[in-house]
Amino acid sequence: MEVKKLSISWQFLIVLVLVLQILSALDFDPYRVLGVSRTASQADIKKAYKKLAREWHPDKNKDPGAEDKFIQISKAYEILSNEEKRSNYDHYGDAGENQGYQKQQQREYRFRHFHENFYFDESFFHFPFNSERRDSIDEKYLLHFSHYVNEVVPDSFKKPYLIKITSDWCFSCIHIEPVWKEVVQELEGLGVGIGVVHAGYERRLAHHLGAHSTPSILGIINGKISFFHNAVVRENLRQFVESLLPGNLVEKLTAFAYKDYLSFGYVHVGLRGAEEITRQYNVNVYTPTILVFKEHINKPADVIQARGMKKQVIDDFITQNKYLLAARLTSQKLFHELCPVKRSHRQRKYCVVLLTPEATKLGKPFEAFLSFALANTQDTVRFVHIYSNRQQEFATTLLPDSDTFPGRSAVSILERRTTGGRVVYKTLEAPWTGSESDKFTLLGYLDQLRRDPALLSSEAVLPDLTDELAPIFLLRWLYSASDYVSDCWDSIFHNNWREMMPLLSLVFSALFILFGTVIVQAFSDSNDERESNPPDKEEVHEKAGKTEPSFTKENSSKIPKKGFVEVTELTDVTYTSNLVRLRPGHMNVVLILSDPTKTSLLQKFALEVYTFTGSSCLHFSFLSLDKHREWLEYLLEFAQDAAPIPNQYDKHFMERDYTGYVLALNGHKKYFCLFKPQKAVEEEEAMGSCGALDSSLHLGESRGKPSCGLGPRPVKGKLSKLSLWMERLLEGSLQRFYIPSWPELD
């Protein structure tokens, strides 16, 4: 038993050490160690390494942890200075070569250790699962979720991707492996992106792609996923990749990668009618040839001929010729590419902009500008032109004195300083006519600018260019609708039922909610009709002598589920939470009452506001006039057109009857709305005529009560129009009285 416990403790210690090593490895971040960003250049990384190495070298730094810190700095520099290791770390979080299958290799090691201890013959159990040969085929194409989202999806707008979903112990995966390897070698050479997703290690990515079984093969183009449903043979896979490309493009993948910059076409030299073209442009019919035409279609701007032309050669050739000699700026994106922002003094890029009306493009000014651009030999200068009538704000910024160039062309030299639009520029004083003197003047400015960048003395902030080629809203909507219908059609007729379950669940859930809502509404309407006019409320209405608003079908939606109104007293304890710190958008409706009128007014108040308790933004309280008369009269001083507020020297100061007043208090915005009872004005006038009464009587017996021979009045009648006032409160049509701050409630 002791030996067994000792063995278990040793195993626990070994596992603990391994876990600590794994956690320390996961915590290691070379960017954080060197203090650089993930976009840092090699020069910045090297500079940071030298600085930290001098600081933490064990011979110079006597800190006990200096040696460990120096080892981390060296390890971080070793990873980030090697582009391959840095790329592996960015994609997989590990700089090793087998980052995708580390866990798998650990399991293989344990299995091999078990195999060696029990002396299994390798020829007896020979399965190709998880073999090193199979791992080496797919290892460099392994995809992780972050790599897919950050690199594959944006890159799919330039080239199609073919992705395979595989897993361990998959017999079908082994069956298609020879075909997959052959197709990958062929398509990768043509520029097709290849990816492999291991469903066992990357379940999140596999679920995101919609692959619920292995093996699965799918294609991605323009961020859209399409599944392969045919037999896995070479021709079917090739046709599947070709079907991903839009129909108006040629078979070559280079055409898709540069579709935003060039238009592509091809000529079969063996067909009838091709001899004239080959003779006109002096093309060797026995060698593949690519011609690039720019402004002049009669003569190619560049030509390349090569036997066995590789894709890399084609890409380099197209990249060098993807812009016109004097391209027209039609969008802000093209402006960023043709006229990049200045990075350093050694990377200055100048743009010579021709501002010309659209009708004069083929006239002498543009032809002269084009010939000048063709003769230019400076790599730091780019020539562009813009239609001043289409980009009026842009042209007006570069031409402050527009009266000098009415309907004429102008030339500006500019340098972009920031991505926000700030530029320094110099505009030629005279209009551009394309004469020899204009060319000589422009050449002199460019030569002077090469020696003295301060020539660009003017500074401005350019507005963003309008995208002239963007489709109108109706076309964008039609394109989106077409893509959605295509996705739904493909999902219904090609995807399996497991993939369709979320959509079906959503449809049935919506139908169930709709059906349930109709049933509940029907039952609630029948109950409301039976309870709309209860007998006890009719008796109360007859006694009050007026008709109260009933809960009819029209306002039944406002009736809350509670059968009572929650009204709290506003005291110094609840004052802060119910008013001062009330949440934005919430209001507290406060009833003013006295001790003798408390019961009757609260009953009438609850009856009037009951239909409005369904709103979660309204709170209901009452305030005792006998305790907080000074606080109330301080607020009423800010109410315009309200009753005159007496001061403390007025002999009727304590006789003012404010019972039945209602205040709607907005604690956040510091304002209130006032409801006065129907007969408040008449009572105040009558009270003003009682000046002959003894003041001691009012201070003693009549505080807060009606006096001066007015006789008893129906207390509940004071709130007869409160419901109408509440409706105006919710509409926001009541007058608001603002105060600087809420007074203390003593």
XYZ file of C-alpha atoms in Angstrom:
746
model
C 0.000 0.000 0.000
C 2.861 2.401 0.841
C 4.566 1.621 -2.462
C 1.311 2.329 -4.305
C 0.875 5.680 -2.500
C 4.463 6.604 -3.275
C 3.933 5.764 -6.947
C 0.771 7.900 -7.066
C 2.570 10.844 -5.425
C 5.416 10.623 -7.947
C 2.927 10.567 -10.810
C 1.191 13.593 -9.344
C 4.477 15.497 -9.091
C 5.375 14.664 -12.690
C 1.967 15.828 -13.933
C 2.274 19.020 -11.874
C 5.708 19.791 -13.355
C 4.410 19.210 -16.886
C 1.428 21.495 -16.270
C 3.683 24.240 -14.924
C 5.968 23.923 -17.955
C 2.994 24.172 -20.323
C 1.629 27.226 -18.511
C 5.002 28.940 -18.570
C 5.327 28.216 -22.285
C 1.873 29.597 -22.984
C 2.644 32.711 -20.937
C 5.766 33.477 -22.986
C 5.147 36.285 -25.469
C 8.213 37.407 -27.463
C 6.573 40.685 -28.454
C 5.881 41.532 -24.821
C 9.385 40.503 -23.763
C 11.023 42.844 -26.305
C 8.386 45.537 -25.845
C 7.464 45.818 -29.538
C 4.171 45.610 -31.410
C 3.124 42.759 -33.693
C 3.629 44.991 -36.726
C 7.175 45.991 -35.764
C 9.818 45.822 -38.468
C 13.068 43.856 -38.206
C 14.954 47.088 -37.558
C 12.722 47.912 -34.581
C 13.059 44.373 -33.215
C 16.839 44.451 -33.504
C 17.013 47.868 -31.857
C 14.835 46.735 -28.929
C 16.895 43.551 -28.523
C 20.214 45.430 -28.330
C 18.841 47.847 -25.776
C 17.418 45.117 -23.513
C 20.480 42.878 -23.936
C 22.790 45.636 -22.694
C 20.462 46.339 -19.784
C 19.939 42.738 -18.604
C 23.286 41.159 -19.398
C 24.353 39.128 -16.331
C 27.847 40.662 -16.362
C 26.403 44.190 -16.041
C 23.159 43.633 -14.152
C 23.535 42.112 -10.674
C 19.818 41.470 -10.239
C 19.144 37.812 -9.191
C 16.677 37.392 -12.074
C 18.883 39.045 -14.683
C 20.121 35.753 -16.124
C 16.575 34.386 -16.627
C 15.480 37.694 -18.099
C 18.437 37.681 -20.505
C 17.566 34.136 -21.623
C 13.969 35.238 -22.347
C 15.202 38.240 -24.334
C 17.517 36.038 -26.397
C 14.767 33.499 -27.012
C 12.306 36.229 -28.036
C 14.817 37.718 -30.479
C 15.555 34.279 -31.912
C 11.845 33.830 -32.712
C 11.098 37.301 -34.046
C 14.284 37.669 -36.100
C 13.412 34.501 -38.054
C 10.499 35.174 -40.399
C 9.383 31.545 -40.468
C 9.364 31.183 -36.684
C 7.679 34.555 -36.323
C 4.965 33.553 -38.790
C 4.388 30.269 -36.938
C 4.070 32.128 -33.646
C 1.632 34.689 -35.110
C -0.573 31.974 -36.607
C -0.374 29.216 -34.008
C 1.049 30.761 -30.838
C 4.136 28.538 -31.108
C 7.358 28.941 -33.063
C 7.876 25.191 -33.504
C 7.454 23.343 -36.792
C 4.719 20.966 -35.638
C 2.480 23.456 -33.873
C -0.704 22.037 -35.355
C -0.143 18.503 -34.092
C 1.675 18.952 -30.774
C -1.066 17.263 -28.792
C -1.307 14.526 -31.367
C 2.454 13.912 -31.211
C 2.300 13.696 -27.433
C -0.353 11.001 -27.717
C 1.743 9.226 -30.335
C 4.726 9.326 -28.010
C 2.725 7.768 -25.201
C 1.418 5.099 -27.592
C 4.927 4.330 -28.867
C 6.160 4.088 -25.267
C 3.362 1.629 -24.557
C 4.253 -0.219 -27.774
C 7.933 -0.569 -26.780
C 7.178 -1.856 -23.283
C 4.929 -4.666 -24.571
C 7.024 -5.611 -27.632
C 4.334 -5.305 -30.338
C 5.505 -6.135 -33.820
C 4.978 -3.113 -36.094
C 4.098 -5.313 -39.041
C 1.281 -6.931 -37.077
C -0.734 -3.735 -36.493
C 0.053 -1.520 -39.482
C -2.503 1.285 -39.835
C -1.792 4.463 -41.759
C -3.610 6.622 -39.180
C -1.565 9.529 -37.748
C 1.582 8.353 -39.503
C 4.429 10.769 -40.093
C 3.965 10.455 -43.867
C 0.340 11.541 -43.641
C 1.157 14.414 -41.265
C 3.867 15.775 -43.559
C 1.389 16.148 -46.444
C -1.131 18.346 -44.637
C 1.060 19.945 -41.985
C 2.047 23.085 -43.885
C -1.573 23.715 -44.909
C -3.078 23.476 -41.404
C -5.464 26.303 -40.591
C -6.419 27.751 -37.231
C -9.398 29.965 -36.529
C -7.429 33.218 -36.197
C -5.400 32.428 -39.314
C -8.581 31.719 -41.269
C -10.358 34.909 -40.191
C -7.398 37.285 -40.477
C -5.688 35.948 -43.616
C -7.696 33.403 -45.600
C -10.983 35.334 -45.757
C -9.422 38.664 -46.874
C -7.169 36.813 -49.337
C -10.182 34.995 -50.828
C -11.101 38.237 -52.604
C -7.926 37.801 -54.688
C -7.818 34.044 -55.225
C -10.000 30.994 -54.492
C -9.233 28.617 -51.639
C -9.710 24.851 -51.526
C -10.021 23.497 -47.973
C -10.229 19.930 -46.717
C -11.777 18.941 -43.367
C -10.174 15.827 -41.897
C -9.888 14.006 -38.576
C -8.244 11.019 -36.893
C -9.438 7.478 -37.617
C -11.142 8.548 -40.833
C -11.071 5.733 -43.435
C -12.534 7.965 -46.161
C -9.839 10.569 -45.509
C -7.190 7.946 -46.239
C -9.039 6.886 -49.368
C -9.047 10.371 -50.948
C -5.518 11.281 -49.818
C -3.705 10.332 -53.091
C -6.189 12.333 -55.180
C -5.977 15.266 -52.796
C -2.188 15.312 -52.935
C -2.167 15.290 -56.745
C -4.772 18.062 -57.017
C -2.995 20.205 -54.439
C 0.288 20.050 -56.345
C -1.458 21.081 -59.558
C -3.704 23.855 -58.220
C -1.155 25.375 -55.868
C 1.111 26.018 -58.820
C -1.713 27.942 -60.487
C -2.218 30.159 -57.450
C -5.102 28.441 -55.673
C -4.941 28.699 -51.895
C -4.881 25.372 -50.030
C -5.992 24.721 -46.469
C -6.526 21.766 -44.155
C -8.658 21.863 -41.006
C -8.351 19.126 -38.403
C -11.855 18.792 -36.957
C -10.527 17.172 -33.775
C -8.268 20.112 -32.851
C -10.115 22.955 -34.567
C -13.764 22.223 -33.746
C -14.573 25.931 -33.602
C -13.295 26.514 -37.136
C -14.960 23.356 -38.475
C -18.285 24.423 -36.966
C -17.813 27.925 -38.368
C -17.300 26.495 -41.847
C -20.411 24.325 -41.483
C -18.535 21.016 -41.832
C -20.218 18.378 -39.656
C -18.648 15.287 -41.211
C -15.230 14.174 -42.431
C -13.908 14.239 -45.005
C -15.416 17.442 -46.369
C -14.063 19.636 -49.129
C -15.150 23.226 -49.619
C -14.132 26.288 -51.584
C -13.996 29.924 -50.526
C -14.214 32.866 -52.933
C -14.981 36.474 -51.966
C -15.575 35.263 -48.398
C -18.375 32.919 -49.532
C -18.228 29.185 -48.707
C -19.266 26.535 -51.258
C -19.240 22.782 -50.532
C -17.991 20.121 -52.916
C -20.645 17.372 -53.343
C -19.315 15.169 -56.147
C -16.970 12.195 -56.229
C -13.417 13.066 -55.162
C -11.547 12.704 -58.454
C -9.057 15.031 -60.084
C -11.333 16.353 -62.828
C -14.246 17.035 -60.487
C -12.060 18.996 -58.085
C -10.576 21.038 -60.923
C -14.031 21.834 -62.308
C -15.182 22.746 -58.798
C -12.387 25.301 -58.422
C -13.119 26.732 -61.874
C -16.824 27.031 -60.976
C -15.906 29.262 -58.037
C -14.697 31.985 -60.397
C -17.262 34.387 -61.892
C -18.362 33.503 -65.406
C -17.078 36.698 -67.044
C -13.445 35.896 -66.252
C -11.007 33.720 -68.133
C -9.696 30.481 -66.745
C -6.427 31.934 -65.477
C -6.482 32.782 -61.779
C -4.345 35.872 -62.306
C -7.330 37.520 -63.967
C -9.359 37.102 -60.791
C -6.583 38.421 -58.538
C -6.297 41.674 -60.528
C -9.918 42.056 -61.643
C -10.190 45.450 -59.921
C -7.327 46.928 -61.942
C -7.243 45.310 -65.395
C -9.519 43.701 -67.968
C -8.278 40.377 -69.330
C -8.752 38.578 -72.618
C -7.079 35.774 -74.535
C -6.518 34.799 -78.160
C -6.027 31.279 -79.548
C -3.431 31.699 -82.294
C -4.657 28.595 -84.076
C -8.093 30.044 -84.831
C -9.025 31.867 -87.997
C -8.640 35.623 -87.729
C -5.772 35.508 -85.202
C -3.084 35.940 -87.890
C -3.897 39.625 -88.340
C -3.512 40.317 -84.615
C -0.232 38.406 -84.329
C 1.130 40.224 -87.406
C 0.016 43.648 -86.139
C 1.733 43.276 -82.767
C 4.642 41.081 -83.957
C 3.765 38.121 -81.701
C 5.654 34.828 -81.818
C 2.905 32.208 -82.192
C 5.149 29.467 -80.800
C 5.759 31.201 -77.454
C 3.164 32.260 -74.849
C 2.930 36.052 -74.949
C 1.244 38.633 -72.702
C 0.529 42.146 -73.983
C -0.446 45.042 -71.730
C -2.270 48.022 -73.227
C -2.717 51.271 -71.382
C -3.801 54.668 -72.762
C -2.850 53.880 -76.397
C -4.503 50.720 -77.768
C -2.518 50.781 -80.987
C 0.732 49.972 -79.243
C 1.248 47.731 -76.191
C 2.807 49.420 -73.190
C 4.714 46.252 -72.208
C 5.241 42.726 -73.576
C 6.504 39.494 -72.037
C 7.287 36.214 -73.859
C 8.495 33.038 -72.201
C 8.232 29.294 -72.626
C 6.581 27.544 -69.702
C 5.511 30.847 -68.164
C 5.122 30.439 -64.398
C 2.540 32.158 -62.283
C 5.107 34.107 -60.276
C 6.471 35.630 -63.486
C 2.947 36.567 -64.582
C 2.146 38.119 -61.206
C 5.317 40.221 -61.233
C 4.615 41.399 -64.768
C 1.000 42.332 -63.987
C 1.986 44.086 -60.750
C 4.403 46.343 -62.609
C 1.731 47.320 -65.150
C -1.537 47.385 -63.197
C -1.803 51.205 -63.282
C -2.094 53.553 -66.252
C 0.612 56.082 -67.015
C -1.747 58.851 -65.915
C -4.499 57.025 -64.061
C -7.772 58.740 -63.209
C -8.612 59.007 -59.509
C -12.096 57.558 -59.085
C -12.077 56.575 -55.383
C -10.260 57.204 -52.134
C -8.818 53.674 -52.180
C -7.128 54.301 -55.536
C -5.810 57.615 -54.221
C -4.164 55.793 -51.282
C -2.497 53.313 -53.643
C -1.250 55.797 -56.242
C -0.291 58.559 -53.817
C 0.863 56.883 -50.600
C 1.494 58.762 -47.381
C 5.053 59.917 -46.709
C 6.812 57.450 -44.391
C 10.275 59.002 -44.086
C 12.557 61.485 -45.809
C 13.935 58.687 -47.974
C 10.503 57.430 -49.005
C 9.006 60.600 -50.448
C 6.299 60.094 -53.066
C 5.005 63.019 -55.096
C 1.815 63.110 -57.149
C 1.365 65.366 -60.149
C -2.396 65.863 -60.479
C -4.070 67.155 -63.627
C -7.397 68.803 -62.776
C -9.345 68.807 -66.024
C -12.998 68.951 -67.094
C -14.380 65.670 -68.337
C -15.010 66.944 -71.869
C -11.342 67.782 -72.472
C -9.852 64.386 -71.645
C -8.828 63.605 -75.211
C -7.845 67.196 -75.958
C -4.414 68.735 -76.173
C -3.954 69.377 -72.411
C -4.451 65.702 -71.528
C -2.328 64.398 -74.442
C 0.498 66.742 -73.461
C 0.229 65.646 -69.835
C 0.292 61.982 -70.913
C 3.386 62.458 -73.075
C 5.119 64.232 -70.201
C 4.296 61.295 -67.878
C 5.615 58.830 -70.467
C 8.940 60.678 -70.618
C 9.304 60.798 -66.829
C 12.173 58.742 -65.367
C 11.791 59.557 -61.653
C 10.509 56.698 -59.473
C 9.320 59.103 -56.775
C 6.797 60.865 -59.028
C 3.375 59.520 -60.003
C 1.091 61.152 -62.569
C -2.697 61.086 -62.143
C -5.643 63.092 -63.389
C -9.067 63.865 -62.019
C -12.334 65.179 -63.406
C -12.874 68.486 -61.659
C -16.613 68.477 -62.360
C -17.039 65.042 -60.660
C -14.762 65.755 -57.672
C -15.585 69.413 -57.095
C -14.596 69.603 -53.396
C -11.238 67.983 -54.100
C -10.522 70.339 -57.015
C -11.652 73.454 -55.116
C -9.237 72.679 -52.274
C -6.256 72.606 -54.644
C -7.474 75.675 -56.582
C -8.119 78.452 -54.035
C -8.472 81.067 -56.775
C -11.082 79.340 -58.922
C -11.671 82.463 -61.003
C -8.298 81.934 -62.698
C -9.272 78.470 -63.999
C -12.886 78.668 -65.201
C -13.462 75.543 -67.284
C -9.736 75.089 -67.874
C -7.134 72.536 -66.781
C -4.645 73.000 -63.954
C -1.684 71.014 -62.579
C -0.797 70.584 -58.898
C 2.161 68.820 -57.276
C 1.306 67.373 -53.866
C 2.728 65.162 -51.143
C 0.502 63.374 -48.635
C 1.576 63.746 -45.022
C -1.152 61.917 -43.077
C -3.937 59.471 -43.813
C -6.383 62.085 -42.538
C -5.977 64.081 -45.765
C -3.314 66.656 -44.852
C -1.106 67.461 -47.862
C 1.467 70.010 -48.927
C 1.162 71.137 -52.514
C 2.137 73.609 -55.197
C -0.249 74.601 -57.997
C 1.073 76.000 -61.239
C 0.082 79.636 -61.460
C -1.066 79.536 -65.082
C -3.653 77.132 -66.534
C -2.305 73.976 -68.159
C -2.647 74.202 -71.936
C -0.119 71.525 -72.877
C 2.292 73.930 -74.543
C 6.049 73.493 -74.495
C 6.382 76.337 -72.010
C 3.991 74.548 -69.633
C 6.045 71.361 -69.879
C 9.254 73.298 -69.288
C 7.757 74.991 -66.221
C 6.564 71.667 -64.762
C 9.945 70.043 -65.415
C 11.691 72.903 -63.653
C 9.449 72.498 -60.596
C 10.142 68.749 -60.422
C 13.912 69.273 -60.676
C 13.785 71.920 -57.977
C 11.593 69.697 -55.793
C 14.178 66.930 -55.910
C 16.726 69.320 -54.376
C 14.444 71.355 -52.119
C 11.249 69.704 -50.768
C 10.251 73.065 -49.251
C 8.989 74.085 -52.694
C 5.590 72.682 -51.666
C 4.718 75.699 -49.530
C 0.917 75.444 -49.450
C -0.879 73.178 -46.982
C -4.452 71.880 -46.956
C -6.695 69.024 -45.848
C -8.178 67.203 -48.830
C -11.707 65.749 -48.595
C -12.264 62.097 -49.407
C -12.884 61.307 -53.040
C -16.328 60.180 -54.100
C -16.416 56.599 -55.353
C -17.491 57.168 -58.952
C -17.703 53.467 -59.820
C -19.744 52.341 -56.798
C -23.062 50.722 -57.792
C -26.263 52.486 -56.851
C -28.281 51.338 -53.861
C -30.787 49.374 -55.964
C -28.030 47.349 -57.636
C -26.325 46.638 -54.315
C -29.650 45.445 -52.915
C -30.228 43.209 -55.945
C -26.723 41.717 -55.642
C -27.253 40.997 -51.935
C -30.667 39.466 -52.573
C -29.256 37.293 -55.357
C -26.457 36.019 -53.109
C -28.949 35.283 -50.322
C -31.280 33.350 -52.619
C -28.319 31.409 -54.010
C -27.163 30.484 -50.499
C -30.652 29.357 -49.491
C -31.028 27.269 -52.652
C -27.692 25.608 -52.093
C -28.496 24.949 -48.443
C -31.860 23.362 -49.212
C -30.788 21.052 -52.030
C -27.184 20.220 -51.126
C -26.582 20.522 -47.391
C -27.720 17.785 -45.054
C -30.579 18.035 -42.570
C -28.225 18.628 -39.686
C -27.048 21.838 -41.306
C -30.654 22.840 -41.951
C -31.759 22.350 -38.333
C -30.950 25.939 -37.167
C -33.018 27.427 -40.006
C -35.932 25.038 -39.469
C -35.810 25.671 -35.728
C -35.970 29.409 -36.333
C -38.971 29.076 -38.663
C -40.944 26.823 -36.309
C -40.086 29.023 -33.319
C -41.409 32.100 -35.131
C -44.631 30.267 -36.072
C -45.083 29.020 -32.505
C -44.601 32.516 -31.047
C -47.022 34.012 -33.572
C -49.677 31.366 -32.895
C -49.242 31.708 -29.129
C -49.520 35.490 -29.302
C -52.809 35.264 -31.216
C -54.257 32.790 -28.691
C -53.189 34.839 -25.667
C -54.518 38.039 -27.212
C -57.890 36.421 -27.925
C -58.269 35.239 -24.307
C -57.095 38.591 -22.912
C -59.630 40.499 -25.061
C -62.506 38.355 -23.797
C -61.432 38.842 -20.167
C -61.092 42.593 -20.639
C -64.630 42.850 -22.021
C -66.016 41.130 -18.912
C -63.964 43.257 -16.493
C -64.079 46.605 -18.289
C -66.966 48.117 -16.222
C -67.170 46.547 -12.723
C -70.226 47.532 -10.619
C -68.223 48.945 -7.690
C -66.472 51.468 -9.958
C -69.785 52.569 -11.444
C -71.117 53.299 -7.921
C -68.038 55.365 -7.135
C -68.530 57.329 -10.352
C -72.155 58.058 -9.503
C -71.241 59.292 -6.025
C -68.481 61.538 -7.362
C -70.923 63.049 -9.834
C -68.737 62.541 -12.920
C -67.657 59.847 -15.357
C -64.243 58.303 -14.741
C -62.203 56.827 -17.645
C -62.991 53.123 -17.902
C -60.647 50.331 -18.948
C -61.988 49.847 -22.450
C -60.522 47.746 -25.235
C -58.610 50.739 -26.595
C -56.530 51.242 -23.443
C -56.514 47.647 -22.259
C -52.939 47.279 -23.400
C -51.930 49.778 -20.665
C -53.494 47.776 -17.838
C -50.726 46.171 -15.753
C -50.818 42.668 -14.423
C -50.735 43.867 -10.803
C -54.074 44.546 -9.145
C -52.781 47.444 -7.021
C -50.755 50.659 -7.260
C -47.485 50.792 -5.308
C -47.235 54.253 -3.691
C -44.388 55.045 -1.275
C -43.984 57.999 1.035
C -41.274 60.540 0.099
C -39.207 61.039 3.264
C -35.663 62.014 4.073
C -34.752 58.297 3.974
C -36.160 57.585 0.490
C -35.516 61.075 -0.920
C -32.108 60.311 -2.448
C -33.008 56.999 -4.104
C -36.481 58.068 -5.297
C -35.511 61.500 -6.652
C -31.932 62.777 -6.452
C -30.348 59.623 -7.887
C -33.249 58.529 -10.008
C -32.131 56.774 -13.187
C -32.149 58.779 -16.449
C -35.488 58.563 -18.236
C -37.414 57.788 -15.023
C -39.873 60.122 -13.252
C -41.463 60.131 -9.812
C -45.121 61.265 -9.654
C -45.669 62.746 -6.162
C -49.093 63.488 -4.619
C -49.307 66.286 -2.025
C -51.648 65.460 0.857
C -52.264 66.143 4.533
C -53.009 63.809 7.375
C -56.831 64.344 7.311
C -57.024 63.868 3.506
C -54.511 61.043 3.255
C -56.911 58.106 2.925
C -59.389 59.655 0.495
C -56.754 61.255 -1.771
C -54.664 58.081 -1.973
C -57.702 56.057 -3.061
C -58.567 58.561 -5.766
C -54.894 58.905 -6.802
C -54.544 55.118 -7.184
C -57.700 54.958 -9.277
C -56.524 57.750 -11.599
C -52.981 56.500 -12.190
C -53.754 52.769 -12.281
C -53.805 52.604 -16.095
C -50.292 54.104 -16.205
C -48.552 51.701 -13.822
C -47.627 49.453 -16.741
C -44.752 51.817 -17.568
C -41.502 50.865 -15.820
C -40.266 54.477 -16.064
C -42.924 55.891 -13.712
C -42.759 55.732 -9.905
C -45.507 56.916 -7.556
C -45.057 58.574 -4.140
C -46.862 60.932 -1.768
C -45.561 63.842 0.328
C -46.967 65.008 3.646
C -47.778 68.723 3.514
C -47.686 69.006 7.316
C -44.043 67.877 7.421
C -42.481 69.331 4.266
C -44.417 72.532 3.431
C -41.224 74.616 3.064
C -39.698 72.156 0.572
C -42.864 72.269 -1.554
C -43.120 76.058 -1.602
C -39.429 76.336 -2.553
C -40.161 74.230 -5.650
C -43.323 76.190 -6.496
C -41.305 79.418 -6.629
C -39.833 78.131 -9.910
C -43.236 77.362 -11.424
C -44.329 80.000 -13.913
C -48.012 81.001 -13.988
C -48.504 79.122 -10.718
C -50.322 80.399 -7.644
C -48.549 83.259 -5.853
C -46.311 81.797 -3.161
C -46.503 83.809 0.096
C -43.529 84.376 2.316
C -43.291 83.668 5.979
C -44.471 87.165 6.949
C -47.801 86.698 5.178
C -50.570 86.164 7.707
C -52.103 83.490 5.431
C -48.794 81.694 5.100
C -49.908 78.509 6.828
C -53.425 78.549 5.308
C -52.485 77.774 1.713
C -54.090 74.482 0.834
C -51.811 72.476 -1.521
C -53.531 69.159 -1.002
C -54.286 67.544 -4.316
C -51.266 69.060 -6.073
C -49.277 66.507 -8.103
C -45.610 66.941 -9.113
C -43.881 64.862 -11.809
C -40.179 65.053 -10.794
C -37.305 64.207 -13.150
C -34.355 63.760 -10.818
C -31.706 63.384 -13.511
C -32.533 66.494 -15.599
C -33.712 68.576 -12.582
C -37.143 69.678 -13.722
C -40.752 69.064 -12.685
C -44.257 69.313 -14.135
C -47.124 70.661 -12.004
C -50.754 69.506 -11.725
C -53.098 71.861 -9.900
C -56.582 70.761 -8.768
C -59.532 72.051 -10.749
C -60.724 74.540 -8.099
C -57.327 75.633 -6.843
C -57.473 79.116 -8.377
C -60.952 79.800 -6.989
C -59.886 78.682 -3.521
C -56.794 80.886 -3.578
C -58.891 83.945 -4.513
C -61.382 83.157 -1.796
C -58.574 82.682 0.710
C -57.156 86.075 -0.225
C -60.435 87.731 0.854
C -60.186 86.383 4.373
C -57.759 89.003 5.643
C -59.858 89.973 8.669
C -59.500 86.627 10.414
C -57.256 86.231 13.375
C -53.837 84.839 12.435
C -53.581 82.743 15.564
C -56.663 80.801 14.543
C -55.123 79.904 11.179
C -51.871 78.888 12.774
C -53.570 76.663 15.257
C -56.783 75.056 14.122
C -56.875 75.556 10.353
C -53.407 74.523 9.282
C -53.707 72.624 6.004
C -57.565 72.785 6.037
C -60.100 74.803 4.023
C -61.272 77.902 5.885
C -62.940 81.350 5.486
C -66.415 79.913 5.336
C -65.960 77.993 2.123
C -67.540 74.963 3.626
C -66.611 71.334 3.064
C -65.541 70.400 -0.465
C -65.313 66.940 -2.066
C -61.664 66.026 -1.610
C -61.685 63.359 -4.338
C -62.916 65.914 -6.883
C -59.532 67.603 -6.794
C -57.991 64.769 -8.853
C -60.801 64.478 -11.385
C -58.603 65.422 -14.383
C -55.393 63.767 -13.274
C -55.632 60.947 -15.850
C -55.746 63.464 -18.708
C -52.746 65.248 -17.219
C -50.878 61.935 -17.017
C -51.504 61.297 -20.714
C -50.023 64.695 -21.570
C -47.087 63.892 -19.307
C -46.294 60.741 -21.295
C -46.707 62.679 -24.539
C -44.162 65.272 -23.355
C -46.517 68.207 -23.995
C -46.560 69.586 -20.420
C -44.633 72.682 -19.383
C -41.361 71.950 -17.577
C -39.984 74.003 -14.684
C -36.235 73.663 -14.201
C -34.421 74.181 -10.914
C -30.686 74.580 -10.231
C -30.576 71.722 -7.697
C -32.886 69.666 -5.533
C -33.295 71.138 -2.024
C -32.757 69.092 1.090
C -35.840 67.379 2.515
C -35.713 68.086 6.245
